Amino acid sequence: MKYPLGIQTFENIRTDGYLYVDKTALVYELVKGGKYYFLSRPRRFGKSLLIATLEAYFQGRRELFKGLAIEQLEKDWAQYPVLHLDLNAEKYTTSEALTTILNRHLKQWEKVYRASDDEKSVADRFTGIIRRAYEQTGQRVVILVDEYDKPLLQAFGNKELQDDYRATLKAFYGVEKTMDGYIQFAFFTGVTKFSKVSVFSDLNNLTDITMDRRYAEICGFTEQEIHARLDAEVEKLAEEQGLTREACYAQLREYYDGYHFHPSAAGVYNPYSLLNALDRREFGGYWFETGTPSFLVETMRHANFRLDDMSQQRVTANLLGSIDNFSNDPLPLLFQSGYLTISSYDPRFKKYTLRHPNREVAEGFTDYLVPYYAPAANRGSLYIENFIADVEGGQPEAFVGRLDMLFARGDYQIAGDAELYFQNVLYVIFTMMGFYTEVERHTTDGRMDMVIQTPDYVYIFEFKLDKSADEALQQIEDKQYAKPFEHDSRKLYKIGINFSTQTRRMDGWKIAE
């Protein structure tokens, strides 16, 4: 099996014998059902391949679609002039960077459809190219834009540069509305969606299919598709890992499945991670090997975001659909970037609950947060595995002492509000431990309490703020937190910890058996 890892050209995949999971029935439905579309999907999710598939289709290259669903559906195979703008392969650090790449594409198109001395700005040149392409070919123009938001995201944190990019792109993309009569089809992809007051305000006729149930599976793989096309490859992975076929599927599901782009749609696997796992025949965090943008964490810190809110808040579709307000609420950015997905939907109030889609994302993202929220946890005796060794070895004093050292070495510059600081550091540490031990986290009145279970021990934690360790232990007794374990043969420890907002440290703890 030849996997198309790093290959995003539809022609190369089809002519060189690489795996292609047939999405062309959805492509046909898309092109016959509308004219202007926008699709947001996480990075490495197949957006560029979808754009390349649309390009080949509109170029009338029927030979590339032999044996695929669309071959039987399409009867005409007309050829259209295609303008394909890819904004992905560039670093946008100066105001000239965006203009440079736009000029590069415009010059390529002008070689085919001529240039005019009267057209000076990039928007005017784009207008002229569209008009002349139509006049020269007799066919309306197809416009495909891949990663439209890359300049805006790379300029995050630089308001002047982002405003400059926003103005340029707004004028450039707005051309399509004025040239509607010359356009057959237009499709935009990106990781995020900026709202109507932003780059698309002059192009307000886009149909956003990001959370459209009909197209929820247009990128990524469903389990049904994996069984149909990759079953033999899963068998090889299972053999290499010493797993049964069923256990291997279960582990693939745990690590790479779980993306939901509509509450009633099937879960979707991350295609990049899945194919890497099958190719290398081992499980790994492949999506995170390609990088995580630092602006995600900067956004959360700027907004004083409580990390446990990621899986507790209920949000509307309107909030998830736009990121113009992400400086105040990072949830839309986390959702659109693929770090969160739909967990459940309440139709009565039209509210979504979010969660991490799978273990690869949950583990990788939490690991990424450690140096930002608990920098000392990457040093010496404070490595996460040492905390795990303490709880697995029945050493609560060592565990709590290590936790105290962690806060003693905390970075006060990132601490901000003391209570939020304690909450987020504890979230990061206990979430990382939860990948290797059984950790249950509950929040009550803004406080965080924990139960950690190992094969031999149970630990019940109660945390207090500006009170006392005695009060924390007393609450464990009063609320009978240990009652579910009264017939359990494992040794049980009750641990009360108090934090001080003045010292930003633990200022007392007690342990009872």
Coordinates of C-alpha atoms in Angstrom, one line a residue, residues 111-461:
K111 CA 0.8 34.9 -18.5
V112 CA -2.2 32.8 -19.5
Y113 CA -4.9 35.5 -19.6
R114 CA -2.8 38.6 -20.3
A115 CA -2.2 41.7 -18.2
S116 CA -3.4 45.3 -18.4
D117 CA -1.4 48.4 -17.7
D118 CA -4.5 50.0 -16.3
E119 CA -4.7 47.5 -13.4
K120 CA -2.4 48.5 -10.5
S121 CA -3.7 47.0 -7.3
V122 CA -3.9 43.2 -6.6
A123 CA -7.7 43.5 -6.5
D124 CA -7.9 45.3 -9.9
R125 CA -5.5 42.8 -11.5
F126 CA -7.6 39.9 -10.1
T127 CA -10.8 41.5 -11.5
G128 CA -9.2 41.8 -14.9
I129 CA -7.9 38.2 -14.9
I130 CA -11.3 36.8 -14.1
R131 CA -12.9 38.9 -16.9
R132 CA -10.3 38.0 -19.5
A133 CA -10.4 34.3 -18.6
Y134 CA -14.1 34.2 -19.2
E135 CA -13.8 36.2 -22.5
Q136 CA -10.9 34.0 -23.8
T137 CA -12.4 30.6 -22.9
G138 CA -16.1 31.2 -23.1
Q139 CA -16.5 29.5 -19.8
R140 CA -17.0 31.1 -16.4
V141 CA -14.1 30.9 -13.9
V142 CA -13.5 28.6 -11.0
I143 CA -11.7 30.1 -8.0
L144 CA -10.1 27.8 -5.4
V145 CA -8.4 29.3 -2.3
D146 CA -6.5 27.0 0.0
E147 CA -5.7 28.1 3.6
Y148 CA -7.2 31.6 3.0
D149 CA -6.5 32.5 6.7
K150 CA -2.8 31.5 6.9
P151 CA -1.6 35.2 6.8
L152 CA -4.0 36.3 9.5
L153 CA -3.1 33.4 11.9
Q154 CA 0.6 33.9 11.4
A155 CA 0.2 37.6 12.2
F156 CA -1.7 36.8 15.5
G157 CA -0.5 39.1 18.2
N158 CA 0.6 41.8 15.8
K159 CA -2.5 43.9 15.4
E160 CA -1.0 46.3 12.9
L161 CA 0.2 43.5 10.6
Q162 CA -3.0 41.6 10.9
D163 CA -5.1 44.7 10.1
D164 CA -2.9 45.2 7.0
Y165 CA -3.4 41.6 5.9
R166 CA -7.1 41.8 6.6
A167 CA -7.6 44.9 4.5
T168 CA -5.7 43.4 1.6
L169 CA -7.6 40.1 1.7
K170 CA -10.9 41.8 2.1
A171 CA -10.4 43.7 -1.1
F172 CA -9.0 40.7 -2.9
Y173 CA -11.7 38.3 -2.0
G174 CA -14.4 40.9 -2.4
V175 CA -13.7 40.9 -6.1
E176 CA -15.7 37.7 -6.4
K177 CA -19.0 39.4 -5.5
T178 CA -18.5 42.1 -8.1
M179 CA -17.6 39.5 -10.8
D180 CA -20.4 37.1 -10.0
G181 CA -21.5 36.8 -13.6
Y182 CA -18.1 35.6 -14.6
I183 CA -17.7 32.9 -11.9
Q184 CA -18.9 29.3 -12.1
F185 CA -17.8 28.1 -8.6
A186 CA -15.7 29.4 -5.7
F187 CA -14.4 27.4 -2.7
F188 CA -12.4 28.6 0.3
T189 CA -10.7 26.4 2.9
G190 CA -9.0 27.4 6.1
V191 CA -8.4 26.3 9.7
T192 CA -10.5 29.1 11.1
K193 CA -13.4 31.3 10.1
F194 CA -13.3 35.0 10.6
S195 CA -16.7 36.6 10.9
K196 CA -18.6 38.8 8.4
V197 CA -17.1 42.0 9.8
S198 CA -13.7 40.7 8.7
V199 CA -12.2 39.4 5.4
F200 CA -15.5 38.1 4.0
S201 CA -17.7 41.2 4.6
D202 CA -17.7 42.0 0.9
L203 CA -18.3 38.4 0.0
N204 CA -21.4 37.7 2.2
N205 CA -22.9 35.0 -0.1
L206 CA -20.6 32.2 1.0
T207 CA -22.2 29.0 2.1
D208 CA -20.4 27.7 5.2
I209 CA -20.4 23.9 5.2
T210 CA -18.1 23.5 8.2
M211 CA -20.9 22.1 10.4
D212 CA -23.2 20.9 7.6
R213 CA -24.2 17.3 8.2
R214 CA -24.2 16.5 4.4
Y215 CA -20.5 17.3 4.2
A216 CA -19.3 16.2 7.6
E217 CA -17.3 13.4 6.1
I218 CA -15.8 15.2 3.1
C219 CA -12.4 15.3 4.8
G220 CA -11.0 12.6 7.0
F221 CA -11.8 8.9 7.1
T222 CA -14.9 7.2 8.7
E223 CA -14.5 3.8 10.2
Q224 CA -16.6 2.3 7.4
E225 CA -14.1 3.6 4.9
I226 CA -11.2 2.2 6.9
H227 CA -12.8 -1.3 7.0
A228 CA -13.5 -1.1 3.2
R229 CA -10.1 0.1 2.1
L230 CA -7.5 -0.4 4.9
D231 CA -8.6 -3.6 6.7
A232 CA -5.5 -5.5 5.5
E233 CA -3.2 -2.7 6.6
V234 CA -4.9 -2.7 10.1
E235 CA -4.2 -6.4 10.3
K236 CA -0.5 -5.7 9.6
L237 CA -0.4 -3.1 12.4
A238 CA -2.2 -5.5 14.8
E239 CA 0.4 -8.2 14.1
E240 CA 3.3 -5.8 14.6
Q241 CA 1.9 -4.5 17.9
G242 CA 0.9 -8.0 19.2
L243 CA -2.8 -7.1 19.2
T244 CA -5.9 -8.8 17.9
R245 CA -7.6 -7.2 15.0
E246 CA -10.5 -6.0 17.2
A247 CA -8.0 -4.6 19.8
C248 CA -6.1 -2.8 17.1
Y249 CA -9.2 -1.1 15.8
A250 CA -10.2 -0.1 19.3
Q251 CA -6.8 1.5 19.8
L252 CA -6.9 3.3 16.5
R253 CA -10.4 4.5 17.5
E254 CA -9.0 5.8 20.9
Y255 CA -6.1 7.6 19.4
Y256 CA -7.3 9.0 16.1
D257 CA -11.1 8.9 15.8
G258 CA -13.7 11.1 17.4
Y259 CA -13.9 14.3 15.3
H260 CA -17.5 15.4 14.9
F261 CA -18.4 18.2 12.6
H262 CA -22.1 17.8 13.2
P263 CA -23.8 16.3 16.3
S264 CA -25.6 13.5 14.3
A265 CA -22.7 12.8 11.9
A266 CA -20.4 9.8 12.1
G267 CA -17.0 10.3 13.9
V268 CA -14.1 11.0 11.6
Y269 CA -10.5 9.9 11.9
N270 CA -7.6 12.3 11.4
P271 CA -6.3 11.0 8.1
Y272 CA -2.7 12.2 8.6
S273 CA -2.3 10.4 11.9
L274 CA -4.1 7.3 10.8
L275 CA -2.0 6.8 7.7
N276 CA 1.2 7.5 9.6
A277 CA 0.3 4.9 12.2
L278 CA -0.4 2.3 9.4
D279 CA 2.7 3.2 7.5
R280 CA 5.1 3.1 10.5
R281 CA 3.0 0.3 12.1
E282 CA 3.1 2.0 15.5
F283 CA 0.9 4.3 17.5
G284 CA 2.2 7.9 18.0
G285 CA 1.3 11.5 18.2
Y286 CA 1.9 12.3 14.5
W287 CA -0.4 15.3 14.3
F288 CA 1.6 17.1 17.0
E289 CA 4.9 16.3 15.2
T290 CA 3.8 18.9 12.6
G291 CA 3.6 21.6 15.2
T292 CA 1.1 23.4 17.4
P293 CA 0.7 27.2 17.0
S294 CA 1.8 29.1 20.1
F295 CA -1.0 31.7 19.6
L296 CA -3.5 29.1 20.9
V297 CA -1.9 29.2 24.4
E298 CA -1.4 32.9 24.2
T299 CA -5.0 33.3 23.4
M300 CA -6.1 31.2 26.4
R301 CA -3.7 33.1 28.8
H302 CA -4.8 36.5 27.5
A303 CA -8.4 35.5 28.1
N304 CA -7.7 34.2 31.6
F305 CA -9.2 30.9 30.4
R306 CA -9.9 28.1 32.9
L307 CA -8.6 24.9 31.3
D308 CA -11.3 22.7 32.7
D309 CA -13.8 25.0 30.8
M310 CA -12.8 23.2 27.6
S311 CA -15.0 20.3 28.5
Q312 CA -17.6 21.9 30.7
Q313 CA -19.0 25.0 28.9
R314 CA -22.0 24.8 26.7
V315 CA -21.8 27.0 23.6
T316 CA -23.9 28.0 20.7
A317 CA -23.3 27.3 17.0
N318 CA -22.9 31.0 16.4
L319 CA -20.0 31.1 18.9
L320 CA -18.3 28.1 17.3
G321 CA -18.7 29.5 13.8
S322 CA -16.6 32.7 14.2
I323 CA -13.4 33.7 15.8
D324 CA -13.5 37.5 15.7
N325 CA -14.2 37.4 19.4
F326 CA -11.5 34.8 20.2
S327 CA -9.5 37.3 22.3
N328 CA -12.4 37.0 24.8
D329 CA -13.3 33.3 24.4
P330 CA -10.7 30.9 22.9
L331 CA -13.3 28.0 22.6
P332 CA -14.1 28.8 18.9
L333 CA -10.4 28.8 18.0
L334 CA -9.8 25.6 19.8
F335 CA -12.8 24.0 18.1
Q336 CA -12.0 25.1 14.6
S337 CA -8.3 24.2 15.0
G338 CA -9.2 20.6 15.9
Y339 CA -8.3 20.6 19.6
L340 CA -11.9 20.3 20.6
T341 CA -14.8 18.7 18.9
I342 CA -18.6 18.2 19.5
S343 CA -19.3 15.9 22.4
S344 CA -23.1 16.4 22.6
Y345 CA -25.9 18.7 21.5
D346 CA -28.9 19.9 23.4
P347 CA -31.6 20.6 20.7
R348 CA -33.9 22.3 23.2
F349 CA -31.4 25.1 23.9
K350 CA -29.3 24.7 20.8
K351 CA -26.1 24.3 22.8
Y352 CA -23.0 22.2 22.2
T353 CA -20.7 20.6 24.7
L354 CA -17.1 20.1 23.6
R355 CA -14.3 17.7 24.4
H356 CA -11.0 16.6 23.0
P357 CA -11.6 14.3 20.0
N358 CA -9.2 11.5 20.9
R359 CA -6.2 10.5 23.0
E360 CA -3.7 11.8 20.5
V361 CA -5.1 15.3 20.8
A362 CA -5.8 15.2 24.6
E363 CA -2.4 13.9 25.4
G364 CA -0.5 16.0 22.9
F365 CA -2.2 19.2 23.8
T366 CA -1.9 18.8 27.5
D367 CA 1.8 18.0 27.1
Y368 CA 2.1 21.2 25.0
L369 CA 0.5 23.2 27.9
V370 CA 3.0 22.0 30.5
P371 CA 5.8 24.4 29.9
Y372 CA 3.3 27.3 29.8
Y373 CA 1.3 26.5 32.9
A374 CA 3.7 24.4 34.9
P375 CA 7.2 25.0 33.6
A376 CA 8.9 23.4 36.6
A377 CA 7.2 20.1 35.7
N378 CA 9.7 19.7 32.9
R379 CA 12.7 19.6 35.3
G380 CA 14.4 17.0 37.5
S381 CA 12.3 15.4 40.2
L382 CA 9.1 17.2 39.0
Y383 CA 8.7 15.2 35.8
I384 CA 5.2 13.8 35.4
E385 CA 6.5 10.2 35.6
N386 CA 7.8 10.9 39.1
F387 CA 4.4 11.9 40.3
I388 CA 3.0 8.7 38.8
A389 CA 5.6 6.6 40.5
D390 CA 4.6 8.2 43.8
V391 CA 0.9 7.3 43.5
E392 CA 1.6 3.8 42.1
G393 CA 4.1 3.1 44.9
G394 CA 1.8 4.3 47.7
Q395 CA 3.9 7.3 48.6
P396 CA 1.4 10.2 49.2
E397 CA 3.9 12.2 51.3
A398 CA 6.4 12.2 48.4
F399 CA 3.6 13.1 45.9
V400 CA 2.4 16.1 48.0
G401 CA 5.9 17.2 48.6
R402 CA 6.7 17.1 44.9
L403 CA 3.5 19.1 44.3
D404 CA 4.6 21.7 46.8
M405 CA 8.0 22.0 45.1
L406 CA 6.1 22.5 41.8
F407 CA 4.3 25.6 43.1
A408 CA 7.4 26.8 44.9
R409 CA 9.2 27.0 41.5
G410 CA 6.2 28.4 39.6
D411 CA 6.6 31.3 37.2
Y412 CA 4.9 34.2 38.8
Q413 CA 4.8 36.1 35.5
I414 CA 2.3 33.6 34.1
A415 CA 0.5 33.0 37.4
G416 CA -1.9 36.0 37.1
D417 CA -5.0 35.5 39.2
A418 CA -3.9 33.1 42.0
E419 CA -7.0 31.0 42.0
L420 CA -6.9 30.6 38.2
Y421 CA -3.2 29.8 38.4
F422 CA -3.8 27.0 40.9
Q423 CA -6.7 25.6 38.9
N424 CA -4.8 25.5 35.6
V425 CA -1.6 24.0 37.0
L426 CA -3.6 21.3 38.8
Y427 CA -5.5 20.6 35.6
V428 CA -2.4 20.2 33.6
I429 CA -0.6 17.9 36.1
F430 CA -3.6 15.7 36.9
T431 CA -4.7 15.4 33.2
M432 CA -1.2 14.3 32.2
M433 CA -1.3 11.7 35.1
G434 CA -4.7 10.6 33.9
F435 CA -3.2 9.1 30.7
Y436 CA -1.4 6.6 32.9
T437 CA -3.6 6.3 36.0
E438 CA -7.3 6.6 36.6
V439 CA -8.0 10.2 37.5
E440 CA -11.5 11.6 38.1
R441 CA -11.8 15.3 38.4
H442 CA -14.8 17.2 39.9
T443 CA -15.3 20.9 40.3
T444 CA -17.5 22.3 43.1
D445 CA -17.9 26.1 43.6
G446 CA -14.8 26.8 41.5
R447 CA -12.6 24.3 43.5
M448 CA -11.0 21.3 42.1
D449 CA -11.1 17.9 43.9
M450 CA -9.6 14.7 42.7
V451 CA -9.8 10.9 43.0
I452 CA -6.8 8.9 41.7
Q453 CA -7.0 5.2 41.5
T454 CA -4.2 2.7 40.8
P455 CA -4.3 -1.2 41.1
D456 CA -3.2 -1.0 44.8
Y457 CA -4.2 2.5 46.0
V458 CA -7.0 5.1 46.1
Y459 CA -6.3 8.8 46.8
I460 CA -9.0 11.3 47.5
F461 CA -7.9 14.9 47.3

